Every structure is written in structure tokens, then in C-alpha cells.
């Protein structure tokens, strides 16, 4: 790490009861980003974990100053936690990955280079474009995710295949220009709104093929499916009719 550096990459990792993955996540990120030569910070956004996740992050941060803990203080949803993390970033480029090692940090660098090469403002790591895939997800959950993307894309005219995915890289200026319009708190509703708002501001967004490995440890998903499905439906209705009124 450089002396008195200017942070370039801000890597957001929302966590809830992920104590067993914190050290491994930091190790994998460090192995990737130390080779890249740009200063970075890792921000763990904790949603009031009950297993000591926050203490584990603080312990590591005493040794590694680029590792930081932001305690969200309330469990409102993955979208709310992500948004809280984005606000705390210092870097020019915001990146996000899951805290259960379902994403490969090396893909973040590939996505960033793809973004630069194609003069884009945001790149979403996609499971559903050519050469993208996901492992370990049940057929029902896979179908549900694809349907959510298809329905939202059709209604909101978003020509992307996996814009509900959290795994993404984008310029901080994108977030700063739309943050006041982001009101959704859940997943996937927040990420649909984030993508939609960015497109409406004429930011250029594309997708990059990645592999998502579901790390379900048998304890079940931390995302309440029924609650988030209701949020998803309400968000689509609100965004669709809001857009319809503006256009008529």
C-alpha cells in the first residue's frame, strides 16, 4: 500500500452473520488488488450481525488499515445496506461483491478493464449472458431470478439480462448523480431502481460474463424471499407508473 494514498477503488461487502468468511474475503481481495497497483479500500457494511462479524472486521482493520467497518445499525434489506456503503466510499470507482465468496474478486478487475475499454459508466457481472453461469442454485431459484429480470426489463425497457445482480463496478459519479432518487431498500428492488435511474441519466451500462457460485451452507437464504418478492412487485409498479406519467 502507498503512503498517504488517494483511494481509487472502494469495494463494498454487505455482511450479515458472515464471521467465518471475513478473513477469506479480505485475503482473496488483497491477492487480486495488490497486484493491480491502485489504492483500494474494503468496506464491510454490517447489518447488526449476531455472530461477531463486526468484531472480526475490527480485529482485521487494526492490522490492515484499508479494511473498514461501517455498522448500518438496522436490518432494512440488502439494498439499504449497499446504499449506506456507497455513501461511505472514498474511491472514484465503486465495486460490490457478496460476503460469502460467491463472487470471484478477480472478476472485478476484468469488469473494470472492460468498463474502461468500452468507455462505460457501469458494468454488471452477469450470469445470463454468453459465457456467464451460476453454480449451486436450485432450478426454482434460478428460474425466479431470470423471470424477475425478464419482467422488470420488459416493463421498464431495460435491455440487460441480469440487472438484479449485486455484483457490479461503476463510477462514483453515477451514484452521486442518482442517489437522491433511490428509495428502494430490498433486493432485487434496489438494484433494479439503481440501474433504471442510471440509464435515465444516460449513463452507459453493459454486462460482463461471470460465474456465481451459490454458497448456501444449509442454513437457508438470508434474504426473506416472500418479503422481497412483494417489494419487487411494488417497486416495478411504482417505477413503471412513475415513468408512464412522465411520458404522457
Short mmCIF file of C-alpha atoms in Angstrom, two decimals:
data_model
loop_
_atom_site.label_atom_id
_atom_site.label_comp_id
_atom_site.label_asym_id
_atom_site.label_seq_id
_atom_site.Cartn_x
_atom_site.Cartn_y
_atom_site.Cartn_z
CA UNK A 1 0.00 0.00 0.00
CA UNK A 2 1.24 3.53 -0.78
CA UNK A 3 2.00 6.25 1.75
CA UNK A 4 -0.71 8.94 2.03
CA UNK A 5 -2.59 7.38 -0.87
CA UNK A 6 -5.68 8.53 -2.70
CA UNK A 7 -8.23 5.74 -2.72
CA UNK A 8 -9.17 4.68 -6.24
CA UNK A 9 -11.29 1.55 -5.70
CA UNK A 10 -13.93 1.24 -2.98
CA UNK A 11 -15.04 -2.36 -2.55
CA UNK A 12 -18.36 -2.73 -0.74
CA UNK A 13 -19.13 -6.02 1.01
CA UNK A 14 -22.52 -6.13 2.79
CA UNK A 15 -22.48 -8.79 5.51
CA UNK A 16 -24.82 -10.44 7.97
CA UNK A 17 -23.53 -13.29 10.16
CA UNK A 18 -20.52 -13.93 7.92
CA UNK A 19 -17.81 -14.22 10.58
CA UNK A 20 -16.37 -17.38 9.01
CA UNK A 21 -15.86 -15.65 5.66
CA UNK A 22 -14.35 -12.29 6.64
CA UNK A 23 -10.68 -13.29 6.68
CA UNK A 24 -11.02 -15.32 3.48
CA UNK A 25 -12.79 -12.45 1.73
CA UNK A 26 -10.06 -9.96 2.69
CA UNK A 27 -7.37 -12.43 1.62
CA UNK A 28 -8.94 -13.02 -1.81
CA UNK A 29 -9.44 -9.29 -2.41
CA UNK A 30 -5.89 -8.44 -1.32
CA UNK A 31 -4.38 -11.14 -3.53
CA UNK A 32 -6.15 -9.62 -6.50
CA UNK A 33 -5.87 -5.88 -5.91
CA UNK A 34 -2.33 -5.61 -4.55
CA UNK A 35 -1.12 -6.73 -7.97
CA UNK A 36 -3.14 -4.05 -9.74
CA UNK A 37 -1.21 -1.08 -8.37
CA UNK A 38 -4.07 1.23 -7.39
CA UNK A 39 -5.06 2.10 -3.86
CA UNK A 40 -8.23 0.46 -2.56
CA UNK A 41 -10.43 0.18 0.50
CA UNK A 42 -12.61 -2.72 1.60
CA UNK A 43 -15.77 -1.58 3.38
CA UNK A 44 -17.76 -4.23 5.21
CA UNK A 45 -21.30 -2.99 5.83
CA UNK A 46 -22.68 -4.96 8.76
CA UNK A 47 -26.42 -5.29 9.31
CA UNK A 48 -26.29 -5.98 13.06
CA UNK A 49 -24.79 -9.45 12.83
CA UNK A 50 -25.24 -11.65 15.87
CA UNK A 51 -22.19 -13.90 15.41
CA UNK A 52 -19.37 -11.39 15.98
CA UNK A 53 -18.88 -10.43 12.33
CA UNK A 54 -18.32 -6.80 13.32
CA UNK A 55 -15.65 -7.72 15.88
CA UNK A 56 -13.87 -9.87 13.30
CA UNK A 57 -13.76 -6.96 10.83
CA UNK A 58 -12.48 -4.59 13.52
CA UNK A 59 -9.76 -7.04 14.52
CA UNK A 60 -8.53 -7.26 10.93
CA UNK A 61 -8.80 -3.49 10.45
CA UNK A 62 -6.29 -2.96 13.28
CA UNK A 63 -3.69 -4.70 11.12
CA UNK A 64 -4.94 -3.72 7.67
CA UNK A 65 -5.92 -0.06 7.58
CA UNK A 66 -7.63 -0.39 4.21
CA UNK A 67 -10.22 -2.69 5.80
CA UNK A 68 -13.11 -0.76 7.36
CA UNK A 69 -16.32 -1.49 9.20
CA UNK A 70 -19.49 0.51 8.67
CA UNK A 71 -22.26 -0.55 11.03
CA UNK A 72 -25.54 0.08 9.27
CA UNK A 73 -27.37 -0.25 12.57
CA UNK A 74 -30.62 -1.57 11.17
CA UNK A 75 -31.63 -4.52 9.04
CA UNK A 76 -33.68 -2.89 6.29
CA UNK A 77 -32.51 -5.00 3.37
CA UNK A 78 -29.53 -5.64 1.13
CA UNK A 79 -30.29 -2.58 -0.95
CA UNK A 80 -30.32 -0.28 2.06
CA UNK A 81 -27.04 -1.73 3.32
CA UNK A 82 -25.44 -1.36 -0.12
CA UNK A 83 -26.62 2.24 -0.44
CA UNK A 84 -25.24 3.02 3.02
CA UNK A 85 -21.89 1.61 1.94
CA UNK A 86 -21.80 3.61 -1.29
CA UNK A 87 -22.28 6.81 0.70
CA UNK A 88 -19.20 5.98 2.80
CA UNK A 89 -16.87 5.35 -0.14
CA UNK A 90 -13.78 7.46 -0.86
CA UNK A 91 -12.82 5.91 -4.18
CA UNK A 92 -13.51 7.03 -7.72
CA UNK A 93 -14.72 3.55 -8.64
CA UNK A 94 -17.28 1.64 -6.55
CA UNK A 95 -17.31 -2.15 -6.63
CA UNK A 96 -19.52 -4.64 -4.84
CA UNK A 97 -19.39 -8.33 -4.10
CA UNK A 98 -21.07 -10.71 -1.69
CA UNK A 99 -19.53 -11.58 1.66
CA UNK A 100 -19.95 -15.33 1.22
CA UNK A 101 -17.33 -15.66 -1.55
CA UNK A 102 -20.00 -16.36 -4.17
CA UNK A 103 -18.17 -13.91 -6.44
CA UNK A 104 -14.54 -14.01 -7.57
CA UNK A 105 -12.75 -10.70 -6.82
CA UNK A 106 -10.62 -11.24 -9.94
CA UNK A 107 -13.75 -10.61 -11.99
CA UNK A 108 -13.96 -7.10 -10.53
CA UNK A 109 -10.68 -6.20 -12.23
CA UNK A 110 -11.84 -7.75 -15.51
CA UNK A 111 -15.10 -5.82 -15.27
CA UNK A 112 -13.23 -2.59 -14.55
CA UNK A 113 -10.93 -3.08 -17.54
CA UNK A 114 -13.95 -3.89 -19.72
CA UNK A 115 -15.60 -0.68 -18.47
CA UNK A 116 -12.54 1.41 -19.37
CA UNK A 117 -12.01 -0.24 -22.74
CA UNK A 118 -15.60 0.38 -23.81
CA UNK A 119 -15.98 3.83 -22.23
CA UNK A 120 -18.80 2.65 -19.94
CA UNK A 121 -20.09 4.05 -16.67
CA UNK A 122 -21.26 0.79 -15.09
CA UNK A 123 -20.63 -2.89 -15.67
CA UNK A 124 -22.81 -5.61 -14.15
CA UNK A 125 -21.41 -9.08 -13.60
CA UNK A 126 -23.93 -11.20 -15.47
CA UNK A 127 -24.86 -14.83 -15.00
CA UNK A 128 -27.16 -14.83 -18.00
CA UNK A 129 -25.11 -13.51 -20.91
CA UNK A 130 -22.95 -15.77 -23.08
CA UNK A 131 -20.18 -17.44 -21.01
CA UNK A 132 -21.83 -16.38 -17.76
CA UNK A 133 -23.16 -19.06 -15.41
CA UNK A 134 -24.16 -19.84 -11.87
CA UNK A 135 -23.41 -22.88 -9.77
CA UNK A 136 -25.25 -24.42 -6.84
CA UNK A 137 -28.55 -22.61 -7.27
CA UNK A 138 -31.74 -24.64 -7.37
CA UNK A 139 -33.73 -24.70 -10.60
CA UNK A 140 -36.61 -22.88 -8.87
CA UNK A 141 -34.41 -20.04 -7.61
CA UNK A 142 -32.64 -19.79 -10.95
CA UNK A 143 -35.96 -19.58 -12.80
CA UNK A 144 -37.25 -17.00 -10.32
CA UNK A 145 -34.20 -14.79 -10.84
CA UNK A 146 -34.44 -15.00 -14.62
CA UNK A 147 -38.16 -14.18 -14.50
CA UNK A 148 -37.59 -11.16 -12.27
CA UNK A 149 -35.04 -9.79 -14.73
CA UNK A 150 -37.24 -10.52 -17.74
CA UNK A 151 -40.41 -8.96 -16.29
CA UNK A 152 -38.66 -5.86 -14.97
CA UNK A 153 -36.69 -5.47 -18.19
CA UNK A 154 -39.78 -5.75 -20.35
CA UNK A 155 -41.84 -3.28 -18.34
CA UNK A 156 -39.07 -0.75 -17.75
CA UNK A 157 -37.37 -1.11 -21.14
CA UNK A 158 -34.06 -2.18 -19.62
CA UNK A 159 -32.17 -4.16 -22.27
CA UNK A 160 -29.98 -6.13 -19.88
CA UNK A 161 -30.24 -9.73 -18.76
CA UNK A 162 -29.04 -9.65 -15.13
CA UNK A 163 -29.51 -6.17 -13.72
CA UNK A 164 -30.88 -7.51 -10.42
CA UNK A 165 -27.37 -8.79 -9.66
CA UNK A 166 -25.43 -7.05 -6.88
CA UNK A 167 -22.03 -7.81 -8.44
CA UNK A 168 -21.08 -4.63 -10.28
CA UNK A 169 -18.49 -1.94 -10.94
CA UNK A 170 -19.37 1.70 -11.54
CA UNK A 171 -18.07 5.24 -11.39
CA UNK A 172 -18.87 7.06 -8.18
CA UNK A 173 -20.27 9.95 -10.20
CA UNK A 174 -23.08 7.63 -11.31
CA UNK A 175 -24.18 7.08 -7.73
CA UNK A 176 -23.78 10.74 -6.75
CA UNK A 177 -26.00 11.85 -9.63
CA UNK A 178 -28.89 9.50 -8.77
CA UNK A 179 -28.61 8.83 -5.02
CA UNK A 180 -31.42 11.21 -4.09
CA UNK A 181 -33.80 9.24 -6.33
CA UNK A 182 -33.06 5.85 -4.78
CA UNK A 183 -35.70 4.89 -2.25
CA UNK A 184 -35.86 1.10 -2.50
CA UNK A 185 -34.26 -0.88 0.32
CA UNK A 186 -34.54 -4.53 -0.68
CA UNK A 187 -33.05 -6.92 -3.16
CA UNK A 188 -33.60 -7.05 -6.08
CA UNK A 189 -35.77 -3.89 -5.99
CA UNK A 190 -32.89 -1.55 -5.07
CA UNK A 191 -30.65 -2.79 -7.87
CA UNK A 192 -33.45 -2.51 -10.40
CA UNK A 193 -34.00 1.09 -9.35
CA UNK A 194 -30.26 1.82 -9.34
CA UNK A 195 -29.92 0.52 -12.90
CA UNK A 196 -33.08 2.22 -14.14
CA UNK A 197 -32.14 5.60 -12.63
CA UNK A 198 -28.64 5.42 -14.12
CA UNK A 199 -29.99 4.63 -17.58
CA UNK A 200 -32.46 7.52 -17.34
CA UNK A 201 -29.46 9.80 -16.71
CA UNK A 202 -27.95 8.42 -19.93
CA UNK A 203 -25.10 6.60 -18.25
CA UNK A 204 -23.74 3.75 -20.33
CA UNK A 205 -24.22 0.30 -18.77
CA UNK A 206 -23.23 -3.09 -20.04
CA UNK A 207 -22.77 -6.65 -18.75
CA UNK A 208 -19.75 -8.90 -18.37
CA UNK A 209 -19.96 -12.70 -18.05
CA UNK A 210 -19.16 -14.06 -14.59
CA UNK A 211 -19.65 -17.24 -12.63
CA UNK A 212 -21.76 -17.03 -9.50
CA UNK A 213 -21.24 -19.87 -7.01
CA UNK A 214 -24.07 -20.18 -4.51
CA UNK A 215 -22.53 -20.74 -1.08
CA UNK A 216 -25.65 -21.95 0.72
CA UNK A 217 -24.34 -23.65 3.86
CA UNK A 218 -27.64 -25.33 4.58
CA UNK A 219 -28.92 -22.62 6.88
CA UNK A 220 -31.08 -21.15 4.12
CA UNK A 221 -31.00 -17.82 2.35
CA UNK A 222 -30.53 -14.68 4.46
CA UNK A 223 -32.88 -12.85 2.11
CA UNK A 224 -36.59 -13.21 3.05
CA UNK A 225 -37.99 -14.37 -0.29
CA UNK A 226 -41.67 -13.51 0.25
CA UNK A 227 -40.94 -10.07 1.68
CA UNK A 228 -38.51 -9.21 -1.13
CA UNK A 229 -40.88 -10.52 -3.79
CA UNK A 230 -43.55 -8.13 -2.53
CA UNK A 231 -41.02 -5.29 -2.53
CA UNK A 232 -40.04 -6.23 -6.08
CA UNK A 233 -43.64 -6.11 -7.33
CA UNK A 234 -44.37 -2.79 -5.63
CA UNK A 235 -41.13 -1.29 -6.92
CA UNK A 236 -41.87 -2.30 -10.51
CA UNK A 237 -45.38 -0.82 -10.28
CA UNK A 238 -44.09 2.43 -8.76
CA UNK A 239 -41.26 2.87 -11.27
CA UNK A 240 -43.41 1.85 -14.26
CA UNK A 241 -46.30 4.17 -13.49
CA UNK A 242 -43.95 6.97 -12.49
CA UNK A 243 -42.25 6.70 -15.86
CA UNK A 244 -45.61 6.37 -17.67
CA UNK A 245 -46.88 9.61 -16.11
CA UNK A 246 -43.70 11.49 -17.10
CA UNK A 247 -44.01 10.31 -20.68
CA UNK A 248 -47.70 11.22 -21.06
#
